[in-house]
mmCIF file with all atom_site columns, C-alpha atoms in Angstrom:
data_model
loop_
_atom_site.group_PDB
_atom_site.id
_atom_site.type_symbol
_atom_site.label_atom_id
_atom_site.label_alt_id
_atom_site.label_comp_id
_atom_site.label_asym_id
_atom_site.label_entity_id
_atom_site.label_seq_id
_atom_site.pdbx_PDB_ins_code
_atom_site.Cartn_x
_atom_site.Cartn_y
_atom_site.Cartn_z
_atom_site.occupancy
_atom_site.B_iso_or_equiv
_atom_site.pdbx_formal_charge
_atom_site.auth_seq_id
_atom_site.auth_comp_id
_atom_site.auth_asym_id
_atom_site.auth_atom_id
_atom_site.pdbx_PDB_model_num
ATOM 1   C CA . MET A 1 1   ? -8.003  27.818 -38.042 1.00 73.00 ? 1   MET A CA 1
ATOM 2   C CA . ALA A 1 2   ? -10.972 27.187 -40.309 1.00 76.00 ? 2   ALA A CA 1
ATOM 3   C CA . ALA A 1 3   ? -8.625  26.430 -43.212 1.00 77.00 ? 3   ALA A CA 1
ATOM 4   C CA . PHE A 1 4   ? -6.822  23.831 -41.122 1.00 77.00 ? 4   PHE A CA 1
ATOM 5   C CA . ILE A 1 5   ? -10.062 22.096 -40.179 1.00 78.00 ? 5   ILE A CA 1
ATOM 6   C CA . ALA A 1 6   ? -11.290 22.128 -43.780 1.00 75.00 ? 6   ALA A CA 1
ATOM 7   C CA . LYS A 1 7   ? -7.991  20.650 -44.988 1.00 77.00 ? 7   LYS A CA 1
ATOM 8   C CA . GLN A 1 8   ? -8.225  17.890 -42.388 1.00 76.00 ? 8   GLN A CA 1
ATOM 9   C CA . LEU A 1 9   ? -11.768 17.010 -43.401 1.00 73.00 ? 9   LEU A CA 1
ATOM 10  C CA . VAL A 1 10  ? -11.226 17.121 -47.157 1.00 73.00 ? 10  VAL A CA 1
ATOM 11  C CA . GLY A 1 11  ? -7.598  15.957 -47.162 1.00 71.00 ? 11  GLY A CA 1
ATOM 12  C CA . ASN A 1 12  ? -8.373  12.517 -45.736 1.00 68.00 ? 12  ASN A CA 1
ATOM 13  C CA . LYS A 1 13  ? -11.038 11.905 -48.355 1.00 68.00 ? 13  LYS A CA 1
ATOM 14  C CA . ILE A 1 14  ? -8.751  13.008 -51.188 1.00 69.00 ? 14  ILE A CA 1
ATOM 15  C CA . ASP A 1 15  ? -5.956  10.709 -49.947 1.00 68.00 ? 15  ASP A CA 1
ATOM 16  C CA . SER A 1 16  ? -8.332  7.747  -49.879 1.00 68.00 ? 16  SER A CA 1
ATOM 17  C CA . VAL A 1 17  ? -9.416  8.481  -53.451 1.00 67.00 ? 17  VAL A CA 1
ATOM 18  C CA . LYS A 1 18  ? -5.773  8.697  -54.582 1.00 68.00 ? 18  LYS A CA 1
ATOM 19  C CA . GLY A 1 19  ? -5.073  5.303  -53.006 1.00 63.00 ? 19  GLY A CA 1
ATOM 20  C CA . ALA A 1 20  ? -8.062  3.706  -54.707 1.00 65.00 ? 20  ALA A CA 1
ATOM 21  C CA . VAL A 1 21  ? -7.068  5.020  -58.127 1.00 63.00 ? 21  VAL A CA 1
ATOM 22  C CA . GLY A 1 22  ? -3.489  3.821  -57.725 1.00 60.00 ? 22  GLY A CA 1
ATOM 23  C CA . GLY A 1 23  ? -1.678  7.126  -57.472 1.00 54.00 ? 23  GLY A CA 1
ATOM 24  C CA . GLY A 1 24  ? -0.558  6.694  -53.842 1.00 49.00 ? 24  GLY A CA 1
ATOM 25  C CA . ASP A 1 25  ? 2.135   4.026  -54.452 1.00 50.00 ? 25  ASP A CA 1
ATOM 26  C CA . ASP A 1 26  ? 5.349   6.072  -54.467 1.00 50.00 ? 26  ASP A CA 1
ATOM 27  C CA . ASP A 1 27  ? 7.442   3.844  -52.126 1.00 49.00 ? 27  ASP A CA 1
ATOM 28  C CA . LYS A 1 28  ? 10.903  3.013  -53.378 1.00 50.00 ? 28  LYS A CA 1
ATOM 29  C CA . GLY A 1 29  ? 12.639  -0.050 -51.983 1.00 48.00 ? 29  GLY A CA 1
ATOM 30  C CA . GLU A 1 30  ? 11.372  -2.567 -49.469 1.00 51.00 ? 30  GLU A CA 1
ATOM 31  C CA . ALA A 1 31  ? 9.367   -1.362 -46.493 1.00 51.00 ? 31  ALA A CA 1
ATOM 32  C CA . ASN A 1 32  ? 8.487   -3.072 -43.241 1.00 56.00 ? 32  ASN A CA 1
ATOM 33  C CA . GLU A 1 33  ? 5.180   -2.749 -41.350 1.00 57.00 ? 33  GLU A CA 1
ATOM 34  C CA . GLU A 1 34  ? 6.172   0.739  -40.083 1.00 63.00 ? 34  GLU A CA 1
ATOM 35  C CA . GLY A 1 35  ? 6.643   1.938  -43.652 1.00 75.00 ? 35  GLY A CA 1
ATOM 36  C CA . GLU A 1 36  ? 10.409  2.483  -43.610 1.00 79.00 ? 36  GLU A CA 1
ATOM 37  C CA . ASP A 1 37  ? 13.384  0.780  -45.146 1.00 88.00 ? 37  ASP A CA 1
ATOM 38  C CA . PRO A 1 38  ? 15.050  -1.861 -42.881 1.00 90.00 ? 38  PRO A CA 1
ATOM 39  C CA . GLU A 1 39  ? 18.441  -0.235 -43.416 1.00 93.00 ? 39  GLU A CA 1
ATOM 40  C CA . VAL A 1 40  ? 17.066  3.115  -42.254 1.00 93.00 ? 40  VAL A CA 1
ATOM 41  C CA . ALA A 1 41  ? 15.428  1.474  -39.232 1.00 92.00 ? 41  ALA A CA 1
ATOM 42  C CA . GLU A 1 42  ? 18.712  -0.235 -38.290 1.00 94.00 ? 42  GLU A CA 1
ATOM 43  C CA . ALA A 1 43  ? 20.623  3.034  -38.696 1.00 95.00 ? 43  ALA A CA 1
ATOM 44  C CA . ARG A 1 44  ? 18.056  4.772  -36.466 1.00 95.00 ? 44  ARG A CA 1
ATOM 45  C CA . ARG A 1 45  ? 18.371  2.088  -33.752 1.00 95.00 ? 45  ARG A CA 1
ATOM 46  C CA . GLU A 1 46  ? 22.181  2.284  -33.917 1.00 97.00 ? 46  GLU A CA 1
ATOM 47  C CA . ALA A 1 47  ? 22.086  6.077  -33.593 1.00 97.00 ? 47  ALA A CA 1
ATOM 48  C CA . GLU A 1 48  ? 19.796  5.742  -30.560 1.00 97.00 ? 48  GLU A CA 1
ATOM 49  C CA . ARG A 1 49  ? 22.176  3.255  -28.921 1.00 97.00 ? 49  ARG A CA 1
ATOM 50  C CA . LYS A 1 50  ? 25.113  5.609  -29.541 1.00 97.00 ? 50  LYS A CA 1
ATOM 51  C CA . ARG A 1 51  ? 23.171  8.536  -28.088 1.00 97.00 ? 51  ARG A CA 1
ATOM 52  C CA . ILE A 1 52  ? 22.252  6.586  -24.957 1.00 97.00 ? 52  ILE A CA 1
ATOM 53  C CA . GLU A 1 53  ? 25.856  5.429  -24.478 1.00 97.00 ? 53  GLU A CA 1
ATOM 54  C CA . LYS A 1 54  ? 27.139  8.994  -24.957 1.00 97.00 ? 54  LYS A CA 1
ATOM 55  C CA . HIS A 1 55  ? 24.764  10.318 -22.288 1.00 97.00 ? 55  HIS A CA 1
ATOM 56  C CA . ARG A 1 56  ? 25.667  7.508  -19.903 1.00 97.00 ? 56  ARG A CA 1
ATOM 57  C CA . LYS A 1 57  ? 29.380  8.351  -20.246 1.00 97.00 ? 57  LYS A CA 1
ATOM 58  C CA . MET A 1 58  ? 28.716  12.061 -19.745 1.00 97.00 ? 58  MET A CA 1
ATOM 59  C CA . GLU A 1 59  ? 26.738  11.330 -16.570 1.00 96.00 ? 59  GLU A CA 1
ATOM 60  C CA . GLU A 1 60  ? 29.566  9.131  -15.253 1.00 97.00 ? 60  GLU A CA 1
ATOM 61  C CA . GLU A 1 61  ? 32.038  11.975 -15.858 1.00 97.00 ? 61  GLU A CA 1
ATOM 62  C CA . ARG A 1 62  ? 29.754  14.453 -14.097 1.00 97.00 ? 62  ARG A CA 1
ATOM 63  C CA . GLU A 1 63  ? 29.333  12.145 -11.131 1.00 95.00 ? 63  GLU A CA 1
ATOM 64  C CA . SER A 1 64  ? 33.105  11.708 -10.820 1.00 96.00 ? 64  SER A CA 1
ATOM 65  C CA . MET A 1 65  ? 33.518  15.503 -10.878 1.00 96.00 ? 65  MET A CA 1
ATOM 66  C CA . ARG A 1 66  ? 30.814  15.852 -8.218  1.00 94.00 ? 66  ARG A CA 1
ATOM 67  C CA . GLN A 1 67  ? 32.572  13.289 -6.056  1.00 94.00 ? 67  GLN A CA 1
ATOM 68  C CA . GLU A 1 68  ? 35.899  15.143 -6.393  1.00 95.00 ? 68  GLU A CA 1
ATOM 69  C CA . ILE A 1 69  ? 34.215  18.355 -5.249  1.00 95.00 ? 69  ILE A CA 1
ATOM 70  C CA . ARG A 1 70  ? 32.568  16.550 -2.317  1.00 93.00 ? 70  ARG A CA 1
ATOM 71  C CA . ASP A 1 71  ? 35.928  15.083 -1.289  1.00 94.00 ? 71  ASP A CA 1
ATOM 72  C CA . LYS A 1 72  ? 37.697  18.434 -1.645  1.00 94.00 ? 72  LYS A CA 1
ATOM 73  C CA . TYR A 1 73  ? 35.225  20.353 0.535   1.00 94.00 ? 73  TYR A CA 1
ATOM 74  C CA . GLY A 1 74  ? 34.178  17.523 2.852   1.00 92.00 ? 74  GLY A CA 1
ATOM 75  C CA . ILE A 1 75  ? 30.548  17.477 1.738   1.00 90.00 ? 75  ILE A CA 1
ATOM 76  C CA . LYS A 1 76  ? 28.465  14.381 2.383   1.00 88.00 ? 76  LYS A CA 1
ATOM 77  C CA . LYS A 1 77  ? 26.403  12.967 -0.454  1.00 84.00 ? 77  LYS A CA 1
ATOM 78  C CA . LYS A 1 78  ? 22.668  13.507 0.008   1.00 80.00 ? 78  LYS A CA 1
ATOM 79  C CA . ASP A 1 79  ? 20.471  10.470 0.451   1.00 72.00 ? 79  ASP A CA 1
ATOM 80  C CA . PRO A 1 80  ? 17.799  10.781 -2.272  1.00 68.00 ? 80  PRO A CA 1
ATOM 81  C CA . PHE A 1 81  ? 15.386  8.422  -0.499  1.00 67.00 ? 81  PHE A CA 1
ATOM 82  C CA . ASN A 1 82  ? 15.326  10.148 2.922   1.00 62.00 ? 82  ASN A CA 1
ATOM 83  C CA . PRO A 1 83  ? 15.632  13.951 2.610   1.00 52.00 ? 83  PRO A CA 1
ATOM 84  C CA . MET A 1 84  ? 14.656  14.584 6.256   1.00 56.00 ? 84  MET A CA 1
ATOM 85  C CA . THR A 1 85  ? 17.025  12.447 8.285   1.00 56.00 ? 85  THR A CA 1
ATOM 86  C CA . ASP A 1 86  ? 16.733  14.442 11.516  1.00 58.00 ? 86  ASP A CA 1
ATOM 87  C CA . PRO A 1 87  ? 13.133  15.306 12.466  1.00 53.00 ? 87  PRO A CA 1
ATOM 88  C CA . SER A 1 88  ? 14.273  17.827 15.086  1.00 57.00 ? 88  SER A CA 1
ATOM 89  C CA . MET A 1 89  ? 16.077  19.983 12.520  1.00 58.00 ? 89  MET A CA 1
ATOM 90  C CA . GLU A 1 90  ? 15.653  23.713 12.980  1.00 58.00 ? 90  GLU A CA 1
ATOM 91  C CA . GLY A 1 91  ? 14.027  25.625 10.158  1.00 58.00 ? 91  GLY A CA 1
ATOM 92  C CA . ARG A 1 92  ? 12.420  22.633 8.537   1.00 59.00 ? 92  ARG A CA 1
ATOM 93  C CA . LEU A 1 93  ? 9.246   23.096 6.544   1.00 64.00 ? 93  LEU A CA 1
ATOM 94  C CA . GLY A 1 94  ? 7.271   20.142 7.842   1.00 64.00 ? 94  GLY A CA 1
ATOM 95  C CA . ARG A 1 95  ? 6.172   19.733 11.420  1.00 66.00 ? 95  ARG A CA 1
ATOM 96  C CA . LYS A 1 96  ? 6.342   16.779 13.744  1.00 72.00 ? 96  LYS A CA 1
ATOM 97  C CA . ARG A 1 97  ? 3.063   14.912 14.019  1.00 77.00 ? 97  ARG A CA 1
ATOM 98  C CA . LYS A 1 98  ? 1.658   14.625 17.517  1.00 80.00 ? 98  LYS A CA 1
ATOM 99  C CA . THR A 1 99  ? 0.758   11.299 19.017  1.00 84.00 ? 99  THR A CA 1
ATOM 100 C CA . PRO A 1 100 ? -2.751  10.724 20.397  1.00 86.00 ? 100 PRO A CA 1
ATOM 101 C CA . ALA A 1 101 ? -1.340  10.858 23.938  1.00 88.00 ? 101 ALA A CA 1
ATOM 102 C CA . GLU A 1 102 ? 0.177   14.297 23.267  1.00 87.00 ? 102 GLU A CA 1
ATOM 103 C CA . LEU A 1 103 ? -3.105  15.537 21.803  1.00 86.00 ? 103 LEU A CA 1
ATOM 104 C CA . ALA A 1 104 ? -5.037  14.317 24.870  1.00 87.00 ? 104 ALA A CA 1
ATOM 105 C CA . ALA A 1 105 ? -2.539  15.981 27.213  1.00 86.00 ? 105 ALA A CA 1
ATOM 106 C CA . GLU A 1 106 ? -2.932  19.278 25.337  1.00 86.00 ? 106 GLU A CA 1
ATOM 107 C CA . ALA A 1 107 ? -6.730  19.085 25.541  1.00 82.00 ? 107 ALA A CA 1
ATOM 108 C CA . ASN A 1 108 ? -6.563  18.469 29.317  1.00 81.00 ? 108 ASN A CA 1
ATOM 109 C CA . ALA A 1 109 ? -4.164  21.389 29.741  1.00 80.00 ? 109 ALA A CA 1
ATOM 110 C CA . GLU A 1 110 ? -6.541  23.706 27.865  1.00 78.00 ? 110 GLU A CA 1
ATOM 111 C CA . GLU A 1 111 ? -9.481  22.609 30.045  1.00 74.00 ? 111 GLU A CA 1
ATOM 112 C CA . ASN A 1 112 ? -7.441  23.248 33.193  1.00 71.00 ? 112 ASN A CA 1
ATOM 113 C CA . GLU A 1 113 ? -6.509  26.732 31.966  1.00 71.00 ? 113 GLU A CA 1
ATOM 114 C CA . GLU A 1 114 ? -10.184 27.555 31.360  1.00 66.00 ? 114 GLU A CA 1
ATOM 115 C CA . GLU A 1 115 ? -11.067 26.388 34.877  1.00 64.00 ? 115 GLU A CA 1
ATOM 116 C CA . LYS A 1 116 ? -8.302  28.537 36.380  1.00 65.00 ? 116 LYS A CA 1
ATOM 117 C CA . MET A 1 117 ? -9.605  31.647 34.608  1.00 66.00 ? 117 MET A CA 1
ATOM 118 C CA . LEU A 1 118 ? -13.075 31.346 36.158  1.00 65.00 ? 118 LEU A CA 1
ATOM 119 C CA . PRO A 1 119 ? -13.518 32.415 39.803  1.00 65.00 ? 119 PRO A CA 1
ATOM 120 C CA . GLY A 1 120 ? -14.136 29.723 42.397  1.00 66.00 ? 120 GLY A CA 1
ATOM 121 C CA . ASN A 1 121 ? -17.444 31.210 43.654  1.00 72.00 ? 121 ASN A CA 1
ATOM 122 C CA . LEU A 1 122 ? -19.104 31.318 40.232  1.00 72.00 ? 122 LEU A CA 1
ATOM 123 C CA . GLY A 1 123 ? -22.475 30.067 41.506  1.00 75.00 ? 123 GLY A CA 1
ATOM 124 C CA . GLU A 1 124 ? -22.611 32.807 44.120  1.00 81.00 ? 124 GLU A CA 1
ATOM 125 C CA . LEU A 1 125 ? -21.831 35.488 41.559  1.00 80.00 ? 125 LEU A CA 1
ATOM 126 C CA . THR A 1 126 ? -24.497 34.259 39.120  1.00 83.00 ? 126 THR A CA 1
ATOM 127 C CA . SER A 1 127 ? -27.161 34.344 41.839  1.00 84.00 ? 127 SER A CA 1
ATOM 128 C CA . LYS A 1 128 ? -26.200 37.947 42.725  1.00 84.00 ? 128 LYS A CA 1
ATOM 129 C CA . VAL A 1 129 ? -26.368 38.994 39.068  1.00 84.00 ? 129 VAL A CA 1
ATOM 130 C CA . THR A 1 130 ? -29.807 37.445 38.545  1.00 87.00 ? 130 THR A CA 1
ATOM 131 C CA . ALA A 1 131 ? -31.142 38.996 41.770  1.00 87.00 ? 131 ALA A CA 1
ATOM 132 C CA . ALA A 1 132 ? -29.732 42.488 41.085  1.00 85.00 ? 132 ALA A CA 1
ATOM 133 C CA . PRO A 1 133 ? -32.407 43.631 38.557  1.00 86.00 ? 133 PRO A CA 1
ATOM 134 C CA . GLY A 1 134 ? -35.229 42.605 40.936  1.00 85.00 ? 134 GLY A CA 1
ATOM 135 C CA . GLU A 1 135 ? -33.663 44.491 43.844  1.00 86.00 ? 135 GLU A CA 1
ATOM 136 C CA . LEU A 1 136 ? -33.126 47.564 41.695  1.00 83.00 ? 136 LEU A CA 1
ATOM 137 C CA . ALA A 1 137 ? -36.732 47.535 40.540  1.00 83.00 ? 137 ALA A CA 1
ATOM 138 C CA . ALA A 1 138 ? -37.910 47.284 44.210  1.00 84.00 ? 138 ALA A CA 1
ATOM 139 C CA . LYS A 1 139 ? -35.778 50.262 45.290  1.00 83.00 ? 139 LYS A CA 1
ATOM 140 C CA . VAL A 1 140 ? -36.983 52.396 42.400  1.00 81.00 ? 140 VAL A CA 1
ATOM 141 C CA . SER A 1 141 ? -40.632 51.595 43.125  1.00 80.00 ? 141 SER A CA 1
ATOM 142 C CA . GLU A 1 142 ? -40.199 52.605 46.797  1.00 80.00 ? 142 GLU A CA 1
ATOM 143 C CA . LYS A 1 143 ? -38.714 56.006 45.963  1.00 80.00 ? 143 LYS A CA 1
ATOM 144 C CA . CYS A 1 144 ? -40.851 56.851 42.934  1.00 78.00 ? 144 CYS A CA 1
ATOM 145 C CA . THR A 1 145 ? -44.548 56.742 42.502  1.00 70.00 ? 145 THR A CA 1
ATOM 146 C CA . ILE A 1 146 ? -46.153 56.367 39.176  1.00 66.00 ? 146 ILE A CA 1
ATOM 147 C CA . GLN A 1 147 ? -49.167 58.626 38.639  1.00 63.00 ? 147 GLN A CA 1
#
């Protein structure tokens, strides 16, 4: 790693010195602004066009094979823009978002359930519970005497 860094630091300086002295001019033939021969650049562009055309043809062949398989087995082509066409599908990963009205109805239902769980005479029971320790203390003091 250290050797790589040293080469990068020193190598750039050595290349600039070579260029200043005149030893860095080894280009043969005409070169454009990218530093390559126009014939080579044209050959590269032609090869790229051929490659793109080859891949386009291969994809067309694959798509025709896919369509034959779909026709043979009666499979419908998937819509790539709308993967979830039916929101009520069973086993789907996402869940249906609730509307504000549904959320309010759920909150009211939860409040009603809490009210049903509590007894109707809650005030009466709380008064009995608060009075019970006082009554117990009075009974104990009547029966026992502290000396």
